[in-house]
Amino acid sequence: MQKLGLSQSLQQKLSPQQIQFIKLLQVPTAELETRIEEELEINPALEEGEGEESERTEDNQEEQDYQESSGSEEEVDIKDYLRDDDYSGYKMQGDGDDEDDRDMPLPMSTSLHEQLMDQLDFLGLDDKLYTIGKQLVGSIEGDGYIRRDLEAIVNDLAFSQGVEATVDEVEAVLKKIQTFDPPGIAARNLQECLLLQLERMDNGHDIDVAVAKKIITECYDEFTKKHYQKIQKKLETEDEEFVRDAVDLIVKLNPKPGGSSAPSMVKNQYIIPDFILTNNNGKLELALNSRNAPELRISRSYTEMFKAYDKSDKKDKKLKEAVSFVKQKLDAAKWFIDAIKQRQQTLLRTMRAIVDFQYDFFLEGDETKLKPMILKDIAGMIGMDISTVSRVASSKAVQTDFGIYPLKYFFSEGISTDSGEEVSSREVKQIIKDIIEAEDKNKPLSDDKLEKILNDKGYNIARRTVAKYREQLNIPVARLRKEL
């Protein structure tokens, strides 16, 4: 038996403008220019203004005349789209006129792949071996390693290049490539990478190089675990100096030979701060980076199209369709300008709240002055949702008198002290770092000992938290910090 029922539900949906604002809010300054250029390309109703006062005044007068002549038109409410005072142009807060700031220097560099191919050309290989060499060079990753099995490279050559090769032939060419610069290139693992560099240094007379090669070849597992006494036993020596000098030589080798010359694998990137914070005689002044947005306005040509419509036959179907299209584009342009404005206002409100909260830090740049701060603290100060603050903090940075900091840097959990105060976890991390830097490297401190020292200093912290903070600082465990 079928039944007909009536139900009521409440749903919350985001408007197109809200969605656009959310997307723009999380875009960093470096990508915002590209986003605006894309919008200018797809929306002819939006254009980049020149910022000249006379031109804006002329536009104001034309649009005002048009609004007066078309105010009685009901089919298209033009006045909603042509308020020149609001949308013909805008300049963001903190904007400057220095054109030099808008030009980003681009470094000239030769890619790792190009360097290796230049060296491959000098080998004078026949066509088959040269093809194998190209395949191998193309298989080298950004850090300089070849991690693909030689059997897989043989299959690649057969299927993609039509070249029948054996693993021995591929390995023979690989050995030649491993003699290229930078030293250690095209290694298949770290052990081989270190050995290639040592072989390049070996002149037959340096005892440290000879011992280092022996350690990497015969005692590699012990070396990675810093079991130096076991290394001495294997090498049948009781002289610590004998092992220490060789180990010192090894740790100075480059574990990522492609890293110093691998801008090819990754695009060069620059940190462009979204905010500029300056200390003017003890007064902190905040401004948005001038690269945040160009001046945008509604296109004058679209204003002319509305004028033409007002004077034409209102029953013309094609003209109505054209005006409907224009109206849609004007909506999009108006919404985009609104979203850019709202983005700027939200960024400034959020950053001002962060500056107020961490005022002591921004005055001096002393990490110990950082207070525990979470997203909820800032959201409460500016009356916005936590997700909004999260979007602002996730990909933005601020330039201060003592460096550029990502906004995420200022958010940290709190640790209780014996006095009942809350201190930032960043302060605790700095203390852990200072303790480890000052420790006796022959007897590095374990996490248990670090916990005891911190507790003695008045910080109520557990050993597992010490371990977590140490790992976040990229500091290895005590055994791996041991030195001879």
CSV table of C-alpha atoms in Angstrom, one decimal, residues 66 70-81 306 309-310 312-317 319-325 327-328 331:
chain,number,residue,atom,x,y,z
A,66,TYR,CA,23.3,55.8,-18.3
A,70,SER,CA,17.6,53.4,-18.0
A,71,GLY,CA,16.2,53.6,-14.5
A,72,SER,CA,12.7,52.8,-15.7
A,73,GLU,CA,13.7,49.5,-17.4
A,74,GLU,CA,12.4,46.6,-15.4
A,75,GLU,CA,13.7,43.7,-17.4
A,76,VAL,CA,17.3,44.4,-16.5
A,77,ASP,CA,18.2,46.3,-13.4
A,78,ILE,CA,21.4,47.9,-14.5
A,79,LYS,CA,22.0,50.1,-11.5
A,80,ASP,CA,22.9,47.0,-9.4
A,81,TYR,CA,25.9,46.4,-11.6
A,306,PHE,CA,23.6,48.5,-22.0
A,309,TYR,CA,20.1,48.1,-25.5
A,310,ASP,CA,18.2,51.0,-23.9
A,312,SER,CA,17.0,49.6,-29.3
A,313,ASP,CA,13.9,47.4,-29.8
A,314,LYS,CA,13.2,45.6,-26.5
A,315,LYS,CA,11.4,42.8,-28.4
A,316,ASP,CA,14.5,41.7,-30.3
A,317,LYS,CA,15.1,38.1,-29.1
A,319,LEU,CA,19.5,41.3,-28.3
A,320,LYS,CA,17.7,40.0,-25.2
A,321,GLU,CA,19.9,36.9,-25.2
A,322,ALA,CA,23.0,39.1,-25.5
A,323,VAL,CA,21.9,41.3,-22.6
A,324,SER,CA,21.2,38.2,-20.5
A,325,PHE,CA,24.8,37.1,-21.2
A,327,LYS,CA,24.1,40.5,-17.1
A,328,GLN,CA,25.6,37.1,-16.2
A,331,ASP,CA,27.2,39.4,-11.9
